[in-house]
Each structure stands twice: as C-alpha cells, then as structure tokens.
PDB file of C-alpha atoms in Angstrom:
ATOM      1  CA  MET E 709       1.693   5.630  22.539  1.00 56.00           C
ATOM      2  CA  ASP E 710      -0.166   4.056  25.442  1.00 71.00           C
ATOM      3  CA  GLY E 711      -3.372   5.778  24.335  1.00 79.00           C
ATOM      4  CA  ILE E 712      -4.146   3.253  21.591  1.00 83.00           C
ATOM      5  CA  LYS E 713      -5.260   0.001  23.202  1.00 84.00           C
ATOM      6  CA  TYR E 714      -5.905  -2.250  20.208  1.00 84.00           C
ATOM      7  CA  ALA E 715      -7.494  -2.485  16.771  1.00 87.00           C
ATOM      8  CA  VAL E 716     -11.108  -3.622  16.720  1.00 88.00           C
ATOM      9  CA  VAL E 717     -11.831  -6.695  14.585  1.00 89.00           C
ATOM     10  CA  THR E 718     -15.579  -7.037  14.056  1.00 88.00           C
ATOM     11  CA  ASP E 719     -17.737  -7.524  10.973  1.00 91.00           C
ATOM     12  CA  LYS E 720     -18.442  -3.810  10.712  1.00 91.00           C
ATOM     13  CA  SER E 721     -14.816  -2.772  11.220  1.00 89.00           C
ATOM     14  CA  LEU E 722     -13.672  -5.212   8.531  1.00 88.00           C
ATOM     15  CA  ARG E 723     -16.263  -3.756   6.105  1.00 91.00           C
ATOM     16  CA  LEU E 724     -14.980  -0.259   6.872  1.00 92.00           C
ATOM     17  CA  VAL E 725     -11.442  -1.252   5.830  1.00 90.00           C
ATOM     18  CA  SER E 726     -12.639  -1.310   2.214  1.00 89.00           C
ATOM     19  CA  LYS E 727     -13.617   2.379   2.664  1.00 92.00           C
ATOM     20  CA  ASN E 728     -10.122   3.121   4.051  1.00 92.00           C
ATOM     21  CA  GLN E 729     -11.473   3.495   7.603  1.00 94.00           C
ATOM     22  CA  TYR E 730      -9.877   1.754  10.573  1.00 94.00           C
ATOM     23  CA  THR E 731     -11.307   1.211  14.061  1.00 93.00           C
ATOM     24  CA  PHE E 732      -9.307   1.384  17.307  1.00 91.00           C
ATOM     25  CA  ASN E 733     -10.154   1.332  20.998  1.00 90.00           C
ATOM     26  CA  VAL E 734      -8.294   4.093  22.815  1.00 90.00           C
ATOM     27  CA  GLU E 735      -7.984   5.421  26.352  1.00 86.00           C
ATOM     28  CA  SER E 736     -10.927   7.621  27.275  1.00 83.00           C
ATOM     29  CA  GLY E 737      -8.675  10.454  28.466  1.00 84.00           C
ATOM     30  CA  SER E 738      -6.807  10.793  25.158  1.00 85.00           C
ATOM     31  CA  THR E 739      -7.548  13.769  22.937  1.00 88.00           C
ATOM     32  CA  ARG E 740      -8.298  13.596  19.238  1.00 90.00           C
ATOM     33  CA  THR E 741      -5.063  15.370  18.307  1.00 91.00           C
ATOM     34  CA  GLU E 742      -3.016  12.924  20.396  1.00 90.00           C
ATOM     35  CA  ILE E 743      -4.665   9.927  18.747  1.00 90.00           C
ATOM     36  CA  LYS E 744      -4.166  11.430  15.282  1.00 91.00           C
ATOM     37  CA  SER E 745      -0.471  12.060  15.874  1.00 92.00           C
ATOM     38  CA  TRP E 746       0.027   8.569  17.361  1.00 90.00           C
ATOM     39  CA  VAL E 747      -1.622   6.853  14.380  1.00 90.00           C
ATOM     40  CA  GLU E 748       0.343   8.942  11.878  1.00 91.00           C
ATOM     41  CA  LEU E 749       3.618   8.274  13.689  1.00 90.00           C
ATOM     42  CA  LEU E 750       3.035   4.579  14.409  1.00 87.00           C
ATOM     43  CA  PHE E 751       1.739   3.517  10.977  1.00 89.00           C
ATOM     44  CA  GLY E 752       3.245   6.223   8.727  1.00 91.00           C
ATOM     45  CA  VAL E 753      -0.118   7.302   7.265  1.00 93.00           C
ATOM     46  CA  LYS E 754      -2.075  10.561   6.849  1.00 95.00           C
ATOM     47  CA  VAL E 755      -5.364  10.907   8.747  1.00 95.00           C
ATOM     48  CA  ILE E 756      -8.102  13.068   7.190  1.00 96.00           C
ATOM     49  CA  ALA E 757     -11.051  12.391   9.536  1.00 95.00           C
ATOM     50  CA  MET E 758     -11.793  10.894  12.935  1.00 94.00           C
ATOM     51  CA  ASN E 759     -15.089   9.881  14.520  1.00 93.00           C
ATOM     52  CA  SER E 760     -15.395   8.705  18.104  1.00 90.00           C
ATOM     53  CA  HIS E 761     -17.897   7.509  20.642  1.00 87.00           C
ATOM     54  CA  ARG E 762     -17.656   6.441  24.266  1.00 86.00           C
ATOM     55  CA  LEU E 763     -18.533   2.896  25.179  1.00 81.00           C
ATOM     56  CA  PRO E 764     -19.742   2.290  28.737  1.00 78.00           C
ATOM     57  CA  GLY E 765     -17.902   0.080  31.179  1.00 76.00           C
ATOM     58  CA  LYS E 766     -19.357  -3.332  31.893  1.00 80.00           C
ATOM     59  CA  ARG E 767     -20.798  -4.263  35.277  1.00 82.00           C
ATOM     60  CA  ARG E 768     -18.961  -6.928  37.223  1.00 82.00           C
ATOM     61  CA  ARG E 769     -19.629  -8.646  40.495  1.00 82.00           C
ATOM     62  CA  MET E 770     -17.337  -6.305  42.415  1.00 82.00           C
ATOM     63  CA  GLY E 771     -17.767  -2.986  40.577  1.00 79.00           C
ATOM     64  CA  HIS E 772     -17.303  -2.330  36.882  1.00 75.00           C
ATOM     65  CA  THR E 773     -14.671  -2.196  34.150  1.00 74.00           C
ATOM     66  CA  MET E 774     -13.333   1.105  32.853  1.00 75.00           C
ATOM     67  CA  HIS E 775     -15.056   2.833  29.962  1.00 76.00           C
ATOM     68  CA  TYR E 776     -13.158   3.526  26.758  1.00 80.00           C
ATOM     69  CA  ARG E 777     -13.511   5.320  23.429  1.00 88.00           C
ATOM     70  CA  ARG E 778     -13.788   3.788  19.997  1.00 91.00           C
ATOM     71  CA  MET E 779     -12.232   5.815  17.174  1.00 93.00           C
ATOM     72  CA  ILE E 780     -13.029   5.316  13.491  1.00 94.00           C
ATOM     73  CA  ILE E 781     -10.113   6.826  11.600  1.00 94.00           C
ATOM     74  CA  THR E 782     -10.313   7.683   7.884  1.00 95.00           C
ATOM     75  CA  LEU E 783      -7.041   7.739   5.950  1.00 94.00           C
ATOM     76  CA  GLN E 784      -6.165   9.695   2.828  1.00 94.00           C
ATOM     77  CA  PRO E 785      -6.533   7.771  -0.441  1.00 93.00           C
ATOM     78  CA  GLY E 786      -3.379   5.828  -1.207  1.00 91.00           C
ATOM     79  CA  TYR E 787      -2.566   5.096   2.444  1.00 92.00           C
ATOM     80  CA  SER E 788      -3.404   1.890   4.295  1.00 88.00           C
ATOM     81  CA  ILE E 789      -2.479  -0.119   7.371  1.00 86.00           C
ATOM     82  CA  PRO E 790      -1.232  -3.469   5.985  1.00 80.00           C
ATOM     83  CA  SER E 791      -1.742  -5.682   9.047  1.00 72.00           C
ATOM     84  CA  LEU E 792      -5.469  -4.884   9.185  1.00 63.00           C
ATOM     85  CA  ILE E 793      -5.920  -5.387   5.436  1.00 56.00           C
ATOM     86  CA  ASN E 794      -4.515  -8.919   5.776  1.00 59.00           C
ATOM     87  CA  LEU E 795      -7.158  -9.697   8.424  1.00 52.00           C
ATOM     88  CA  ASN E 796      -9.878  -8.580   6.009  1.00 51.00           C
ATOM     89  CA  LYS E 797      -8.591 -10.834   3.204  1.00 53.00           C
ATOM     90  CA  LYS E 798      -8.560 -13.907   5.483  1.00 50.00           C
ATOM     91  CA  THR E 799     -12.238 -13.501   6.368  1.00 49.00           C
ATOM     92  CA  GLU E 800     -13.505 -13.142   2.785  1.00 48.00           C
TER      93      GLU E 800
END
C-alpha cells in the first residue's frame, strides 16, 4: 500500500469528485493493476477506469525531487470515497 502517496486536493480534483472521479499521487514505479487493487482494497470500491500522467520532478539547489504519477480514478456509479466528498462540501 506504499504506492499511493496522497489524495490531491485542488480545484480541478474537487470538481471531478462530482463526476465520481478521484485524484491520487502515486509512486512512479507502480503499475496500473497494483494501484487499482490498492484503491479497491483500501476504500472498498469498484474501479472502472484509470487515467494517469507523469509529473516531472522539481529542480532544487542541490539536484531535484523525484518525479511521480498522478492517477485519476473513476469509480462505478453508487460507490464513493467519503473522506474526499466531505472536503468537497466544505469548499462549496
């Protein structure tokens, strides 16, 4: 379960929650099937689609930070992740 770093909370990701899509930053070496099984096991939901893109590492004075992947995960209708829905309601 170390592959999922954290949930992304931005304006776009909060808009996607209304479409039953959730955004997570994950380790760049994780596969799509691993991420799908981790999300289904951790949150008890069914995943129907996953989109991903790699974000570059940021430059620092002494090198750079590691790059990571951002996954947009679409859940089946009727499923949701409650902790992220509560964040969306607070911002409205």
